[in-house]
């Protein structure tokens, strides 16, 4: 598909009332090539979108719909894990509609085919050429994106020869919109806790991608995720033993991400405010004794979810992948 073929993309959103659905709306409302045909939500059908996403008051008069429309080119599934598969079981989506699924249902290769649908894993820094010719996309997870971007250059040269150690902290929006004891402000604020130590579900897709580049990768990724007392963003510290010098590692990372407009590499200090509200990932690469240290930071709702989904849509329809995603960080 060429850019000249698709100047106008008609989009539908399923699960538009949640965090990822809200971010999808914010991006697509301002995307120069997109018309939002419908936003589906059973619980909010008939209500204005701005009744739920109050920051969109004045930007759109769209209302949530209870019914699906099939006069669209692309369908974003902004639903919970397990719910995308249930949705496709209950609804026959015509083959001409491309699906971009933000759940984990179709990310692993053994789950990438469902009914008559086939999904390509949508990490552009790994699969950009395959994404361009795909029919449907399985959008990567937030932690998975952050950690993979920190490790792919090493895997591309077969340099992941030892265990990998990761500590990463995510904002409260990573838990989704539904309330739970660990997502209430009174618990989360001024607090820090670990969860799913060494067995986070995103490790499966991370390992799959690393083996795609390195072949045999059988070392442990020792991943300790933290719940942070802030709203959005992921900051991950990654280290592993390496013979590379800092200059060699920096060059490797910069060369790997040449031509990838959202991933940027430095050896200077980085912080979350540089990337929150953007589709960027910043990587800091340093060397300490025999260990290479990578800091990876990104917005869990944008590069980790809705922003990356729109980046994938741009690639699917032959647009510059930055279209609609030139977003400004908060800064201060």
mmCIF file of C-alpha atoms in Angstrom:
data_model
loop_
_atom_site.group_PDB
_atom_site.id
_atom_site.type_symbol
_atom_site.label_atom_id
_atom_site.label_comp_id
_atom_site.label_asym_id
_atom_site.label_seq_id
_atom_site.Cartn_x
_atom_site.Cartn_y
_atom_site.Cartn_z
ATOM 1 C CA UNK A 1 0.000 0.000 0.000
ATOM 2 C CA UNK A 2 1.336 3.416 -0.899
ATOM 3 C CA UNK A 3 0.789 6.772 0.713
ATOM 4 C CA UNK A 4 -1.009 7.976 -2.392
ATOM 5 C CA UNK A 5 -3.471 5.058 -2.145
ATOM 6 C CA UNK A 6 -4.616 5.940 1.375
ATOM 7 C CA UNK A 7 -4.924 9.640 2.081
ATOM 8 C CA UNK A 8 -8.083 9.112 4.113
ATOM 9 C CA UNK A 9 -8.335 6.339 6.729
ATOM 10 C CA UNK A 10 -11.624 5.480 8.366
ATOM 11 C CA UNK A 11 -11.073 4.137 11.878
ATOM 12 C CA UNK A 12 -13.172 2.427 14.521
ATOM 13 C CA UNK A 13 -12.277 2.013 18.181
ATOM 14 C CA UNK A 14 -13.569 -0.798 20.409
ATOM 15 C CA UNK A 15 -13.145 -0.222 24.128
ATOM 16 C CA UNK A 16 -12.981 3.540 23.813
ATOM 17 C CA UNK A 17 -13.768 4.366 27.451
ATOM 18 C CA UNK A 18 -10.506 3.085 28.970
ATOM 19 C CA UNK A 19 -7.056 4.629 29.207
ATOM 20 C CA UNK A 20 -5.735 3.250 25.904
ATOM 21 C CA UNK A 21 -9.021 4.088 24.171
ATOM 22 C CA UNK A 22 -8.810 7.630 25.476
ATOM 23 C CA UNK A 23 -5.240 8.022 24.244
ATOM 24 C CA UNK A 24 -6.267 6.588 20.871
ATOM 25 C CA UNK A 25 -8.997 9.215 20.609
ATOM 26 C CA UNK A 26 -6.644 12.052 21.539
ATOM 27 C CA UNK A 27 -4.199 11.033 18.803
ATOM 28 C CA UNK A 28 -6.675 10.189 16.051
ATOM 29 C CA UNK A 29 -8.809 13.315 16.525
ATOM 30 C CA UNK A 30 -5.751 15.311 15.475
ATOM 31 C CA UNK A 31 -4.376 12.851 12.884
ATOM 32 C CA UNK A 32 -4.462 14.517 9.451
ATOM 33 C CA UNK A 33 -5.363 11.308 7.587
ATOM 34 C CA UNK A 34 -7.930 9.774 9.935
ATOM 35 C CA UNK A 35 -11.702 10.025 10.336
ATOM 36 C CA UNK A 36 -13.049 8.324 13.469
ATOM 37 C CA UNK A 37 -16.209 6.575 12.276
ATOM 38 C CA UNK A 38 -17.276 5.123 15.627
ATOM 39 C CA UNK A 39 -16.150 4.556 19.209
ATOM 40 C CA UNK A 40 -17.676 1.453 20.763
ATOM 41 C CA UNK A 41 -18.492 1.084 24.440
ATOM 42 C CA UNK A 42 -21.313 -1.017 25.862
ATOM 43 C CA UNK A 43 -21.306 0.721 29.242
ATOM 44 C CA UNK A 44 -21.268 4.274 27.813
ATOM 45 C CA UNK A 45 -23.394 3.885 24.684
ATOM 46 C CA UNK A 46 -25.182 7.130 23.857
ATOM 47 C CA UNK A 47 -22.932 9.297 26.010
ATOM 48 C CA UNK A 48 -20.613 11.888 24.545
ATOM 49 C CA UNK A 49 -16.970 10.877 24.474
ATOM 50 C CA UNK A 50 -16.156 13.997 26.508
ATOM 51 C CA UNK A 51 -18.449 12.781 29.298
ATOM 52 C CA UNK A 52 -15.831 10.098 29.986
ATOM 53 C CA UNK A 53 -12.660 11.706 28.612
ATOM 54 C CA UNK A 54 -13.379 15.172 29.959
ATOM 55 C CA UNK A 55 -10.211 16.707 28.494
ATOM 56 C CA UNK A 56 -11.738 16.171 25.031
ATOM 57 C CA UNK A 57 -14.581 18.613 25.723
ATOM 58 C CA UNK A 58 -14.466 21.136 22.880
ATOM 59 C CA UNK A 59 -12.483 18.783 20.621
ATOM 60 C CA UNK A 60 -15.182 16.361 19.492
ATOM 61 C CA UNK A 61 -18.933 15.747 19.570
ATOM 62 C CA UNK A 62 -18.544 11.992 19.036
ATOM 63 C CA UNK A 63 -20.783 9.718 21.074
ATOM 64 C CA UNK A 64 -20.066 6.177 22.191
ATOM 65 C CA UNK A 65 -21.904 3.582 20.115
ATOM 66 C CA UNK A 66 -23.309 0.205 21.144
ATOM 67 C CA UNK A 67 -23.139 -1.157 17.595
ATOM 68 C CA UNK A 68 -20.182 -1.794 15.336
ATOM 69 C CA UNK A 69 -19.817 -0.237 11.900
ATOM 70 C CA UNK A 70 -18.051 -2.056 9.100
ATOM 71 C CA UNK A 71 -17.421 0.903 6.788
ATOM 72 C CA UNK A 72 -13.942 1.325 8.289
ATOM 73 C CA UNK A 73 -10.420 0.577 7.096
ATOM 74 C CA UNK A 74 -8.875 -0.144 10.487
ATOM 75 C CA UNK A 75 -10.253 -1.324 13.820
ATOM 76 C CA UNK A 76 -8.403 -0.661 17.080
ATOM 77 C CA UNK A 77 -9.165 -3.159 19.847
ATOM 78 C CA UNK A 78 -8.503 -1.278 23.090
ATOM 79 C CA UNK A 79 -9.846 -4.036 25.290
ATOM 80 C CA UNK A 80 -8.498 -6.098 28.161
ATOM 81 C CA UNK A 81 -6.356 -9.196 27.898
ATOM 82 C CA UNK A 82 -8.507 -12.124 26.819
ATOM 83 C CA UNK A 83 -11.284 -9.823 25.625
ATOM 84 C CA UNK A 84 -9.913 -9.338 22.109
ATOM 85 C CA UNK A 85 -10.201 -13.049 21.412
ATOM 86 C CA UNK A 86 -13.728 -13.065 22.846
ATOM 87 C CA UNK A 87 -14.617 -10.060 20.668
ATOM 88 C CA UNK A 88 -13.434 -11.790 17.487
ATOM 89 C CA UNK A 89 -15.265 -14.962 18.488
ATOM 90 C CA UNK A 90 -18.488 -12.973 18.821
ATOM 91 C CA UNK A 91 -18.078 -10.685 15.787
ATOM 92 C CA UNK A 92 -17.167 -11.554 12.196
ATOM 93 C CA UNK A 93 -14.870 -8.737 11.076
ATOM 94 C CA UNK A 94 -14.621 -8.540 7.265
ATOM 95 C CA UNK A 95 -11.201 -9.274 5.806
ATOM 96 C CA UNK A 96 -10.872 -5.793 4.320
ATOM 97 C CA UNK A 97 -10.735 -4.277 7.826
ATOM 98 C CA UNK A 98 -7.280 -4.288 9.362
ATOM 99 C CA UNK A 99 -7.209 -5.005 13.094
ATOM 100 C CA UNK A 100 -4.699 -3.517 15.516
ATOM 101 C CA UNK A 101 -5.106 -5.298 18.836
ATOM 102 C CA UNK A 102 -3.674 -3.719 21.987
ATOM 103 C CA UNK A 103 -4.228 -6.781 24.203
ATOM 104 C CA UNK A 104 -1.764 -9.626 24.655
ATOM 105 C CA UNK A 105 -4.039 -12.177 22.964
ATOM 106 C CA UNK A 106 -2.166 -12.557 19.666
ATOM 107 C CA UNK A 107 1.398 -11.454 20.459
ATOM 108 C CA UNK A 108 3.038 -14.847 20.764
ATOM 109 C CA UNK A 109 3.702 -16.775 17.559
ATOM 110 C CA UNK A 110 1.660 -19.768 18.731
ATOM 111 C CA UNK A 111 -1.361 -17.457 19.173
ATOM 112 C CA UNK A 112 -0.847 -15.258 16.103
ATOM 113 C CA UNK A 113 -3.453 -17.048 13.974
ATOM 114 C CA UNK A 114 -7.092 -16.982 15.040
ATOM 115 C CA UNK A 115 -10.011 -18.074 12.894
ATOM 116 C CA UNK A 116 -9.228 -16.501 9.509
ATOM 117 C CA UNK A 117 -7.015 -13.773 11.007
ATOM 118 C CA UNK A 118 -3.221 -13.668 11.114
ATOM 119 C CA UNK A 119 -1.363 -11.170 13.305
ATOM 120 C CA UNK A 120 2.137 -9.711 12.945
ATOM 121 C CA UNK A 121 3.939 -8.617 16.108
ATOM 122 C CA UNK A 122 3.903 -4.832 15.877
ATOM 123 C CA UNK A 123 7.241 -3.607 17.186
ATOM 124 C CA UNK A 124 8.427 -1.328 14.344
ATOM 125 C CA UNK A 125 12.052 -1.348 15.509
ATOM 126 C CA UNK A 126 12.024 -5.120 14.985
ATOM 127 C CA UNK A 127 9.405 -5.883 12.321
ATOM 128 C CA UNK A 128 8.882 -2.692 10.330
ATOM 129 C CA UNK A 129 8.961 -4.322 6.881
ATOM 130 C CA UNK A 130 6.625 -7.138 7.959
ATOM 131 C CA UNK A 131 4.222 -4.607 9.488
ATOM 132 C CA UNK A 132 3.960 -2.748 6.182
ATOM 133 C CA UNK A 133 2.489 -5.805 4.454
ATOM 134 C CA UNK A 134 0.508 -7.229 7.383
ATOM 135 C CA UNK A 135 -3.241 -7.719 7.537
ATOM 136 C CA UNK A 136 -3.512 -7.411 11.315
ATOM 137 C CA UNK A 137 -1.206 -6.262 14.105
ATOM 138 C CA UNK A 138 -0.646 -7.527 17.638
ATOM 139 C CA UNK A 139 0.539 -4.399 19.431
ATOM 140 C CA UNK A 140 3.340 -5.097 21.955
ATOM 141 C CA UNK A 141 3.000 -4.698 25.705
ATOM 142 C CA UNK A 142 4.319 -1.637 27.519
ATOM 143 C CA UNK A 143 7.048 -3.291 29.609
ATOM 144 C CA UNK A 144 7.813 -5.535 26.638
ATOM 145 C CA UNK A 145 8.417 -2.550 24.355
ATOM 146 C CA UNK A 146 10.572 -0.739 26.884
ATOM 147 C CA UNK A 147 12.760 -3.757 27.634
ATOM 148 C CA UNK A 148 13.034 -4.988 24.048
ATOM 149 C CA UNK A 149 14.206 -1.598 22.816
ATOM 150 C CA UNK A 150 16.894 -1.785 25.489
ATOM 151 C CA UNK A 151 18.093 -5.224 24.334
ATOM 152 C CA UNK A 152 17.472 -5.594 20.585
ATOM 153 C CA UNK A 153 20.800 -4.094 19.419
ATOM 154 C CA UNK A 154 22.762 -6.599 21.522
ATOM 155 C CA UNK A 155 20.647 -9.504 20.261
ATOM 156 C CA UNK A 156 21.089 -8.346 16.652
ATOM 157 C CA UNK A 157 24.820 -9.085 16.967
ATOM 158 C CA UNK A 158 24.472 -12.232 19.058
ATOM 159 C CA UNK A 159 25.930 -10.452 22.098
ATOM 160 C CA UNK A 160 23.426 -11.538 24.756
ATOM 161 C CA UNK A 161 25.657 -14.233 26.237
ATOM 162 C CA UNK A 162 24.864 -13.854 29.919
ATOM 163 C CA UNK A 163 21.907 -13.374 32.239
ATOM 164 C CA UNK A 164 20.078 -10.064 31.933
ATOM 165 C CA UNK A 165 19.018 -8.134 35.036
ATOM 166 C CA UNK A 166 16.139 -5.659 34.864
ATOM 167 C CA UNK A 167 14.470 -3.371 37.375
ATOM 168 C CA UNK A 168 11.611 -1.300 35.952
ATOM 169 C CA UNK A 169 8.993 0.995 37.448
ATOM 170 C CA UNK A 170 5.694 1.886 35.796
ATOM 171 C CA UNK A 171 3.098 4.535 36.507
ATOM 172 C CA UNK A 172 -0.372 3.783 37.821
ATOM 173 C CA UNK A 173 -2.005 3.949 34.366
ATOM 174 C CA UNK A 174 -0.183 0.726 33.542
ATOM 175 C CA UNK A 175 -2.730 -1.073 35.728
ATOM 176 C CA UNK A 176 -5.643 0.083 33.573
ATOM 177 C CA UNK A 177 -8.731 2.075 34.493
ATOM 178 C CA UNK A 178 -10.505 -0.508 36.649
ATOM 179 C CA UNK A 179 -9.965 0.113 40.342
ATOM 180 C CA UNK A 180 -8.045 -2.341 42.478
ATOM 181 C CA UNK A 181 -6.475 -2.055 45.937
ATOM 182 C CA UNK A 182 -3.072 -1.220 44.417
ATOM 183 C CA UNK A 183 -4.372 1.460 42.021
ATOM 184 C CA UNK A 184 -6.170 3.733 44.509
ATOM 185 C CA UNK A 185 -4.441 7.099 44.950
ATOM 186 C CA UNK A 186 -4.294 6.709 48.730
ATOM 187 C CA UNK A 187 -2.320 3.475 48.364
ATOM 188 C CA UNK A 188 -0.233 4.340 45.321
ATOM 189 C CA UNK A 189 0.834 7.868 46.274
ATOM 190 C CA UNK A 190 4.133 8.105 48.197
ATOM 191 C CA UNK A 191 4.468 4.340 47.846
ATOM 192 C CA UNK A 192 6.528 1.761 45.971
ATOM 193 C CA UNK A 193 6.021 -1.984 45.621
ATOM 194 C CA UNK A 194 7.100 -4.939 43.507
ATOM 195 C CA UNK A 195 4.836 -7.419 41.730
ATOM 196 C CA UNK A 196 5.104 -10.468 39.436
ATOM 197 C CA UNK A 197 8.798 -10.832 40.281
ATOM 198 C CA UNK A 198 10.641 -12.967 37.680
ATOM 199 C CA UNK A 199 7.365 -14.108 36.030
ATOM 200 C CA UNK A 200 5.797 -11.056 34.407
ATOM 201 C CA UNK A 201 3.726 -12.063 31.365
ATOM 202 C CA UNK A 202 5.664 -9.735 29.036
ATOM 203 C CA UNK A 203 8.783 -11.886 29.422
ATOM 204 C CA UNK A 204 7.321 -14.318 26.885
ATOM 205 C CA UNK A 205 7.131 -11.799 24.059
ATOM 206 C CA UNK A 206 10.516 -10.324 25.004
ATOM 207 C CA UNK A 207 12.154 -13.748 24.740
ATOM 208 C CA UNK A 208 10.396 -14.407 21.448
ATOM 209 C CA UNK A 209 11.763 -11.205 19.906
ATOM 210 C CA UNK A 210 15.294 -11.735 21.193
ATOM 211 C CA UNK A 211 15.359 -15.247 19.726
ATOM 212 C CA UNK A 212 14.117 -13.811 16.428
ATOM 213 C CA UNK A 213 17.386 -11.878 16.224
ATOM 214 C CA UNK A 214 19.843 -14.061 18.104
ATOM 215 C CA UNK A 215 18.486 -17.515 17.391
ATOM 216 C CA UNK A 216 19.364 -19.469 20.486
ATOM 217 C CA UNK A 217 18.825 -17.228 23.488
ATOM 218 C CA UNK A 218 18.454 -19.323 26.619
ATOM 219 C CA UNK A 219 19.661 -17.006 29.373
ATOM 220 C CA UNK A 220 17.467 -15.789 32.188
ATOM 221 C CA UNK A 221 15.949 -12.311 32.140
ATOM 222 C CA UNK A 222 15.696 -11.491 35.820
ATOM 223 C CA UNK A 223 12.897 -8.933 35.753
ATOM 224 C CA UNK A 224 11.686 -7.130 38.881
ATOM 225 C CA UNK A 225 8.749 -4.796 38.066
ATOM 226 C CA UNK A 226 7.759 -1.987 40.431
ATOM 227 C CA UNK A 227 4.551 -0.032 40.856
ATOM 228 C CA UNK A 228 5.477 3.648 40.958
ATOM 229 C CA UNK A 229 3.781 6.516 42.766
ATOM 230 C CA UNK A 230 3.292 8.501 39.550
ATOM 231 C CA UNK A 231 0.709 8.428 36.782
ATOM 232 C CA UNK A 232 2.465 7.485 33.564
ATOM 233 C CA UNK A 233 5.804 6.429 32.179
ATOM 234 C CA UNK A 234 8.194 3.483 32.514
ATOM 235 C CA UNK A 235 11.811 3.706 33.601
ATOM 236 C CA UNK A 236 13.846 0.521 33.247
ATOM 237 C CA UNK A 237 17.439 -0.176 34.238
ATOM 238 C CA UNK A 238 18.971 -3.117 32.391
ATOM 239 C CA UNK A 239 22.439 -4.616 32.727
ATOM 240 C CA UNK A 240 24.372 -7.643 31.556
ATOM 241 C CA UNK A 241 28.017 -8.637 31.250
ATOM 242 C CA UNK A 242 29.636 -7.558 27.996
ATOM 243 C CA UNK A 243 33.070 -7.235 26.396
ATOM 244 C CA UNK A 244 32.012 -4.102 24.504
ATOM 245 C CA UNK A 245 33.529 -0.779 25.458
ATOM 246 C CA UNK A 246 31.138 2.082 26.106
ATOM 247 C CA UNK A 247 32.044 3.666 22.781
ATOM 248 C CA UNK A 248 31.424 0.386 20.935
ATOM 249 C CA UNK A 249 28.091 -0.150 22.692
ATOM 250 C CA UNK A 250 26.948 3.408 22.012
ATOM 251 C CA UNK A 251 27.837 3.037 18.334
ATOM 252 C CA UNK A 252 26.005 -0.298 18.123
ATOM 253 C CA UNK A 253 22.828 1.180 19.592
ATOM 254 C CA UNK A 254 22.950 4.349 17.496
ATOM 255 C CA UNK A 255 23.455 2.367 14.306
ATOM 256 C CA UNK A 256 20.673 -0.102 15.109
ATOM 257 C CA UNK A 257 18.144 2.705 15.624
ATOM 258 C CA UNK A 258 19.230 4.781 12.640
ATOM 259 C CA UNK A 259 16.071 5.440 10.640
ATOM 260 C CA UNK A 260 13.755 4.655 13.560
ATOM 261 C CA UNK A 261 12.326 8.081 14.381
ATOM 262 C CA UNK A 262 11.035 7.439 17.891
ATOM 263 C CA UNK A 263 13.970 5.680 19.567
ATOM 264 C CA UNK A 264 16.937 7.841 20.519
ATOM 265 C CA UNK A 265 20.256 6.852 22.081
ATOM 266 C CA UNK A 266 22.586 8.834 24.340
ATOM 267 C CA UNK A 267 25.172 8.320 27.077
ATOM 268 C CA UNK A 268 23.818 11.321 28.994
ATOM 269 C CA UNK A 269 21.374 11.118 31.910
ATOM 270 C CA UNK A 270 17.691 10.806 30.970
ATOM 271 C CA UNK A 271 14.438 11.210 32.923
ATOM 272 C CA UNK A 272 10.744 10.471 32.469
ATOM 273 C CA UNK A 273 9.619 14.055 31.875
ATOM 274 C CA UNK A 274 11.536 13.985 28.595
ATOM 275 C CA UNK A 275 9.228 11.322 27.158
ATOM 276 C CA UNK A 276 5.874 11.487 28.968
ATOM 277 C CA UNK A 277 3.059 12.377 26.523
ATOM 278 C CA UNK A 278 5.213 11.383 23.531
ATOM 279 C CA UNK A 279 5.742 8.284 21.393
ATOM 280 C CA UNK A 280 9.486 8.368 22.061
ATOM 281 C CA UNK A 281 11.784 5.922 23.779
ATOM 282 C CA UNK A 282 15.086 7.264 25.118
ATOM 283 C CA UNK A 283 17.990 4.899 25.778
ATOM 284 C CA UNK A 284 21.043 5.705 27.867
ATOM 285 C CA UNK A 285 24.008 3.386 27.268
ATOM 286 C CA UNK A 286 26.896 3.217 29.745
ATOM 287 C CA UNK A 287 29.667 0.782 30.719
ATOM 288 C CA UNK A 288 30.613 -0.038 34.299
ATOM 289 C CA UNK A 289 33.529 -2.447 34.681
ATOM 290 C CA UNK A 290 32.466 -5.588 32.780
ATOM 291 C CA UNK A 291 28.791 -4.660 32.619
ATOM 292 C CA UNK A 292 26.880 -2.760 29.967
ATOM 293 C CA UNK A 293 24.103 -0.680 31.515
ATOM 294 C CA UNK A 294 21.053 0.478 29.550
ATOM 295 C CA UNK A 295 18.410 2.847 30.858
ATOM 296 C CA UNK A 296 15.184 2.746 28.817
ATOM 297 C CA UNK A 297 12.343 5.227 29.317
ATOM 298 C CA UNK A 298 9.007 5.711 27.536
ATOM 299 C CA UNK A 299 5.348 6.548 28.078
ATOM 300 C CA UNK A 300 3.451 3.328 28.842
ATOM 301 C CA UNK A 301 0.220 4.630 27.272
ATOM 302 C CA UNK A 302 1.801 5.971 24.069
ATOM 303 C CA UNK A 303 4.934 4.142 22.868
ATOM 304 C CA UNK A 304 3.768 1.344 25.161
ATOM 305 C CA UNK A 305 0.229 1.203 23.768
ATOM 306 C CA UNK A 306 -1.859 3.675 21.735
ATOM 307 C CA UNK A 307 0.959 5.715 20.205
ATOM 308 C CA UNK A 308 2.691 2.610 18.940
ATOM 309 C CA UNK A 309 -0.645 1.348 17.595
ATOM 310 C CA UNK A 310 -0.997 4.528 15.531
ATOM 311 C CA UNK A 311 2.631 4.203 14.435
ATOM 312 C CA UNK A 312 1.721 0.716 13.191
ATOM 313 C CA UNK A 313 -1.364 2.075 11.436
ATOM 314 C CA UNK A 314 0.790 4.632 9.642
ATOM 315 C CA UNK A 315 3.101 1.876 8.416
ATOM 316 C CA UNK A 316 0.176 -0.320 7.333
ATOM 317 C CA UNK A 317 -1.302 2.465 5.219
ATOM 318 C CA UNK A 318 1.927 3.739 3.696
ATOM 319 C CA UNK A 319 2.176 6.968 5.685
ATOM 320 C CA UNK A 320 5.242 8.441 7.330
ATOM 321 C CA UNK A 321 5.232 6.608 10.659
ATOM 322 C CA UNK A 322 5.536 9.927 12.514
ATOM 323 C CA UNK A 323 2.226 11.236 11.143
ATOM 324 C CA UNK A 324 -0.006 12.439 13.972
ATOM 325 C CA UNK A 325 2.646 11.495 16.531
ATOM 326 C CA UNK A 326 4.810 14.610 16.722
ATOM 327 C CA UNK A 327 3.854 15.080 20.349
ATOM 328 C CA UNK A 328 5.463 17.369 22.910
ATOM 329 C CA UNK A 329 6.736 16.121 26.241
ATOM 330 C CA UNK A 330 5.530 17.781 29.433
ATOM 331 C CA UNK A 331 9.044 19.070 30.234
ATOM 332 C CA UNK A 332 8.017 20.688 33.497
#
